[in-house]
GROMACS .gro file of C-alpha atoms in nm:
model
  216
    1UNK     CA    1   1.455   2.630  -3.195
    2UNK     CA    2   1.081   2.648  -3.224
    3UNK     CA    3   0.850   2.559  -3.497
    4UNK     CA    4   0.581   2.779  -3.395
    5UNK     CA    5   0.583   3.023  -3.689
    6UNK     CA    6   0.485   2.684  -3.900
    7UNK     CA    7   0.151   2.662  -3.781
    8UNK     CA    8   0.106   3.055  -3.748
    9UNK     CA    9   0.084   3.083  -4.117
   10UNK     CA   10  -0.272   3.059  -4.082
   11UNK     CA   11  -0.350   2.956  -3.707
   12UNK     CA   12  -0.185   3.278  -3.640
   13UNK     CA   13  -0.527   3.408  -3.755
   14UNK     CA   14  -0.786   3.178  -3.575
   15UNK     CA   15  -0.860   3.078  -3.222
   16UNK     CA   16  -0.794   2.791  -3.121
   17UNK     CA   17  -1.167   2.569  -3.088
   18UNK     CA   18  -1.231   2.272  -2.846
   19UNK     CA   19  -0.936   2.150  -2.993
   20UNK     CA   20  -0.661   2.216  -3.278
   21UNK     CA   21  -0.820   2.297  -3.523
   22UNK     CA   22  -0.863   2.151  -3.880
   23UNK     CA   23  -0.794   2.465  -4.092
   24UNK     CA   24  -0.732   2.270  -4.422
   25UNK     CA   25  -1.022   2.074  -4.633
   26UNK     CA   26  -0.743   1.855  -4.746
   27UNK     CA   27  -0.537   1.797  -4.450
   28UNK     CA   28  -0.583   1.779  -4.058
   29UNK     CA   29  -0.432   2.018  -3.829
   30UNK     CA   30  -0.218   1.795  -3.715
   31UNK     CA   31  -0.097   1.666  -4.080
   32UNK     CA   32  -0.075   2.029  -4.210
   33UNK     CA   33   0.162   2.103  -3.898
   34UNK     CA   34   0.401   1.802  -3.957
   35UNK     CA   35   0.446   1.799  -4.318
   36UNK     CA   36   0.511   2.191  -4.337
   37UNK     CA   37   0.764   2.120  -4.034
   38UNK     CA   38   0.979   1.919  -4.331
   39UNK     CA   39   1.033   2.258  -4.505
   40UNK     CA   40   1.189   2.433  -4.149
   41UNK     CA   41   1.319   2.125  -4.041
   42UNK     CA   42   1.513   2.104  -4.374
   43UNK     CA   43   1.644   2.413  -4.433
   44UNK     CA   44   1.795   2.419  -4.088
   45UNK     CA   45   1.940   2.070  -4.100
   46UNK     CA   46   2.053   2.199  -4.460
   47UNK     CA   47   2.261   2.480  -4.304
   48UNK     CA   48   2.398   2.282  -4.021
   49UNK     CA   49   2.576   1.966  -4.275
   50UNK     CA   50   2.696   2.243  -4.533
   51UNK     CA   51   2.757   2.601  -4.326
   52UNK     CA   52   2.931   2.763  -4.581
   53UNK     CA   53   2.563   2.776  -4.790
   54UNK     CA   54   2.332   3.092  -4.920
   55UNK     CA   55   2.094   3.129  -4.587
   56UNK     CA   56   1.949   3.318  -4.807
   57UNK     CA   57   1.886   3.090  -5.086
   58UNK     CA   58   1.777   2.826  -4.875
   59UNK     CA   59   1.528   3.023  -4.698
   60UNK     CA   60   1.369   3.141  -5.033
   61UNK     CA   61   1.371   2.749  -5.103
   62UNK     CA   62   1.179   2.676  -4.761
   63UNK     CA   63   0.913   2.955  -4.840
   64UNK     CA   64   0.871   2.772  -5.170
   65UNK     CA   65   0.827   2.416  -5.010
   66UNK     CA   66   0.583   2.608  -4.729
   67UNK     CA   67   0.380   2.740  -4.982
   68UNK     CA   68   0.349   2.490  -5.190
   69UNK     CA   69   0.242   2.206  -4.889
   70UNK     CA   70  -0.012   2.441  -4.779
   71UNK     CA   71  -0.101   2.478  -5.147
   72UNK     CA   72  -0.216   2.118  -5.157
   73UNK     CA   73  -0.366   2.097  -4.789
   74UNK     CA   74  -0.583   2.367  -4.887
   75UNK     CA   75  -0.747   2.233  -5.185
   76UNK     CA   76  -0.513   2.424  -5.461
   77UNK     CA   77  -0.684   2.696  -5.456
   78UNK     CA   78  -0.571   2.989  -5.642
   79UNK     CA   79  -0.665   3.237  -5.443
   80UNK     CA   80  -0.491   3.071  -5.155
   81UNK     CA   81  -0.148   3.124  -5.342
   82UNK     CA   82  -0.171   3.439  -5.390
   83UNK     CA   83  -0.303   3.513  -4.992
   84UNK     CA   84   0.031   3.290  -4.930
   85UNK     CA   85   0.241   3.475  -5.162
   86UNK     CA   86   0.187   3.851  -4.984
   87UNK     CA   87   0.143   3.671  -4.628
   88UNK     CA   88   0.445   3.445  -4.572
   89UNK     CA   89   0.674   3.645  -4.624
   90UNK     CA   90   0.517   3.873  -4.354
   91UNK     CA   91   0.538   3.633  -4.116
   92UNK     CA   92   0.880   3.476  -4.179
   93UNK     CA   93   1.175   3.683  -4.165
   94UNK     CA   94   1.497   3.605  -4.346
   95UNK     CA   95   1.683   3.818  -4.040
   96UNK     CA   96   1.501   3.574  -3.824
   97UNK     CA   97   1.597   3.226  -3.944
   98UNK     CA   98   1.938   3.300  -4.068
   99UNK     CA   99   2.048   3.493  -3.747
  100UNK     CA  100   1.917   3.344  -3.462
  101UNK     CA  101   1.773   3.008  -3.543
  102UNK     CA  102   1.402   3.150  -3.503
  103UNK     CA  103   1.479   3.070  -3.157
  104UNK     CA  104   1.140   3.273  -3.012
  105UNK     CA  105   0.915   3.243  -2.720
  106UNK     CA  106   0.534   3.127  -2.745
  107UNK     CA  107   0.308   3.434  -2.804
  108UNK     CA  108  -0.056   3.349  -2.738
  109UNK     CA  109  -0.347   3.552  -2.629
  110UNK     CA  110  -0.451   3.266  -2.408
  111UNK     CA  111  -0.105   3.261  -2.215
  112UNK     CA  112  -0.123   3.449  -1.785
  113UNK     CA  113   0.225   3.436  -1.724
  114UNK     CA  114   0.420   3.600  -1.432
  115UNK     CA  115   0.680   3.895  -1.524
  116UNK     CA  116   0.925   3.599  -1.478
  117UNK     CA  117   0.862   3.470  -1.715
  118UNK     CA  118   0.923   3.731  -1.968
  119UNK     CA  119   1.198   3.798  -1.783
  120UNK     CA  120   1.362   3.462  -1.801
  121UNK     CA  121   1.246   3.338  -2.159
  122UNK     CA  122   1.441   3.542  -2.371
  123UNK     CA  123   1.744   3.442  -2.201
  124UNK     CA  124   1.656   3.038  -2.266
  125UNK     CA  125   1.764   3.083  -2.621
  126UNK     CA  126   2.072   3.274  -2.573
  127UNK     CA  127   2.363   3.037  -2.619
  128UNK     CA  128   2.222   2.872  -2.904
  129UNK     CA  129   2.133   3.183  -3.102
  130UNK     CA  130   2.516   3.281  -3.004
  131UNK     CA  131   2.672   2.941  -3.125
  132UNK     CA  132   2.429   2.927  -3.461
  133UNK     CA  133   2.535   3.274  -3.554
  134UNK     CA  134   2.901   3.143  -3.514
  135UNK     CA  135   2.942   2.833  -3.632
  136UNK     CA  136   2.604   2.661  -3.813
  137UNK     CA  137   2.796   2.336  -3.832
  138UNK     CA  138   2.852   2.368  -3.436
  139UNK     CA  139   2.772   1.996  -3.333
  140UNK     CA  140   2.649   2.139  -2.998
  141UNK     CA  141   2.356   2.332  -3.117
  142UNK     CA  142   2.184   1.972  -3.078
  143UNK     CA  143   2.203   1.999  -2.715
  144UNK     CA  144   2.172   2.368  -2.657
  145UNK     CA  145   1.834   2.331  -2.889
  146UNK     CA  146   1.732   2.062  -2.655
  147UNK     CA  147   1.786   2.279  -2.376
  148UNK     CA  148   1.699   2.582  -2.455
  149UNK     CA  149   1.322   2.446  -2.525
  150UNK     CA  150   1.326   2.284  -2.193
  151UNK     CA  151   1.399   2.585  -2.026
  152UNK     CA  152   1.057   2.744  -2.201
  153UNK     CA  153   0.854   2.454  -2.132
  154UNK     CA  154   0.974   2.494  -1.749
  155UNK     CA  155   0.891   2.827  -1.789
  156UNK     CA  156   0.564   2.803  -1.924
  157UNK     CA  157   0.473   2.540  -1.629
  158UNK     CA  158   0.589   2.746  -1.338
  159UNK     CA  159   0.512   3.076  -1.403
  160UNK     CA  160   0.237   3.054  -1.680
  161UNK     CA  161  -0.163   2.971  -1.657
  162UNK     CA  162  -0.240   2.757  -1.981
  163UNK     CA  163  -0.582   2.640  -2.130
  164UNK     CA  164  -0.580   2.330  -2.280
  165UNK     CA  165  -0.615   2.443  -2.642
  166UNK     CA  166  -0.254   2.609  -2.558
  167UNK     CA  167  -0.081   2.386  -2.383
  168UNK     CA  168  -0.098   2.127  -2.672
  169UNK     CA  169   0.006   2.374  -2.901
  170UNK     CA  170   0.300   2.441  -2.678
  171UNK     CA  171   0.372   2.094  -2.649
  172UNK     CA  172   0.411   2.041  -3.032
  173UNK     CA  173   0.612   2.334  -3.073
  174UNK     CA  174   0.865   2.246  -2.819
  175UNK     CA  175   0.854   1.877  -2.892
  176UNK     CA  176   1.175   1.703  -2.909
  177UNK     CA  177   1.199   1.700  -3.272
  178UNK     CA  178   1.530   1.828  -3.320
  179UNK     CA  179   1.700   1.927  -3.670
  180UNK     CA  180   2.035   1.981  -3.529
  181UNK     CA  181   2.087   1.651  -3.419
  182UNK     CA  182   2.133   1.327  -3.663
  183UNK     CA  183   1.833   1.149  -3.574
  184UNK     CA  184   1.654   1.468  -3.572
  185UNK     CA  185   1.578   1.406  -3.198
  186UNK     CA  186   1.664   1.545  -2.882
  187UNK     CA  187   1.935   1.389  -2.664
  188UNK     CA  188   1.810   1.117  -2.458
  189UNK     CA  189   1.440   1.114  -2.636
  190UNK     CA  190   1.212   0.783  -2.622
  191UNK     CA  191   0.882   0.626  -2.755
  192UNK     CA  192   0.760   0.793  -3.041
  193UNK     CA  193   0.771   1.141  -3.214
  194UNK     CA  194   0.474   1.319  -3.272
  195UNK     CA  195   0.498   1.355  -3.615
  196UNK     CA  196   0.549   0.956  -3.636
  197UNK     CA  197   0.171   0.895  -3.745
  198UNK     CA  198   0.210   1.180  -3.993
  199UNK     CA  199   0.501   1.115  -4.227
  200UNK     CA  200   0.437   0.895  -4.535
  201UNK     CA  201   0.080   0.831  -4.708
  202UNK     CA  202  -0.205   0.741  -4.762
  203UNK     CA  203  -0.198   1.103  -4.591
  204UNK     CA  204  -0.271   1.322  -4.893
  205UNK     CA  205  -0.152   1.667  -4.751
  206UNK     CA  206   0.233   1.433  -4.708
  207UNK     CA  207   0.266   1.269  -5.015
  208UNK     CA  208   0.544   1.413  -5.126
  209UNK     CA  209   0.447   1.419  -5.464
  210UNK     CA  210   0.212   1.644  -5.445
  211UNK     CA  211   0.469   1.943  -5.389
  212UNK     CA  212   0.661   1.842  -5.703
  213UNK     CA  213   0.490   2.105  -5.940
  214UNK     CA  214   0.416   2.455  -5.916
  215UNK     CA  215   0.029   2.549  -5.875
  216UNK     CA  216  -0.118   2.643  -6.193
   0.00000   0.00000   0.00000
């Protein structure tokens, strides 16, 4: 399952600079990508522990939390909701989440890739799209999620030509952060996430109070 669509909500309309960029005044690029993770991260974990749930509730209630955490990073400005309130739902597709586990592959203009790979990298998601459409409670999707990225990231090395600027955007999106599993890690994973510097405050884009309230 990737996260990719998190930071397309407004990377999706930038290049990408020397390095990822800052798009927020209040937040980094990297803080802005791990605290609006929470709201995907959450509403898949959500589905998995209770199956039997509205998809379709919940993903209204993860558009809410996305908007709202970008609300803050970008300095609550109005006119940033109501960009936000046309735009996401644009970009994220109820179909998409509640059918396949917005299993996609990375779309980039900066990505050379062989026809083998576009060959081979719909097919990496397969089985877990399969097993998430039927059963969300399926304690395997941890595993298949785990491999289903690995197959894209071996992918992307082998038959794919990546700048820099890319490559660590791919590397974040196919992390080993892991909603389907209990410790929301990958099977096997070590050292540290790399969200782990970005999850509590003095951050003020994560404090979690800050998404509490509507914007005004």
């Amino acid at each position: 399952m990737l996260v990719l669509k998190i930071t397309l909500t407004f990377v999706c309309l930038c290049s990408f600079g020397a390095a990822l960029p800052d798009v927020f005044p209040g937040c980094s690029f990297m803080e802005y990508f791990c605290t609006a993770r929470e709201c995907t991260s959450a509403f898949y974990k959500g589905l998995h522990q209770d199956p039997s749930a509205d998809c379709g509730k919940r993903f209204e209630s993860m558009l809410t939390c996305l908007k709202l955490k970008i609300f803050v990073c970008a300095g609550r400005r109005q006119m940033i909701m109501i960009w936000l309130t046309v735009q996401i739902p644009k970009i994220f597709k109820k179909e998409t989440f509640c059918s396949d586990a917005n299993f996609g592959i990375p779309q980039n203009d900066n990505v050379s890739c062989s026809s083998t790979y576009f060959e081979k990298a719909p097919l990496c998601g397969k089985t877990l799209r399969l097993k998430f459409a039927t059963n969300r409670s399926d304690a395997s999707l941890c595993s298949e999620s785990a491999k289903a990225k690995k197959c894209v990231k071996d992918l992307l090395a082998s038959e794919c030509t990546l700048d820099a600027e890319t490559m660590e955007a791919n590397n974040l999106t196919l992390s080993d952060h892991n909603p389907f599993c209990s410790n929301n890690r990958d099977p096997g994973a070590t050292g540290l996430e790399v969200c782990h510097d970005f999850t509590n405050p003095p951050y003020p884009c994560l404090n979690q109070n800050s998404y509490s309230k509507a914007p005004p």
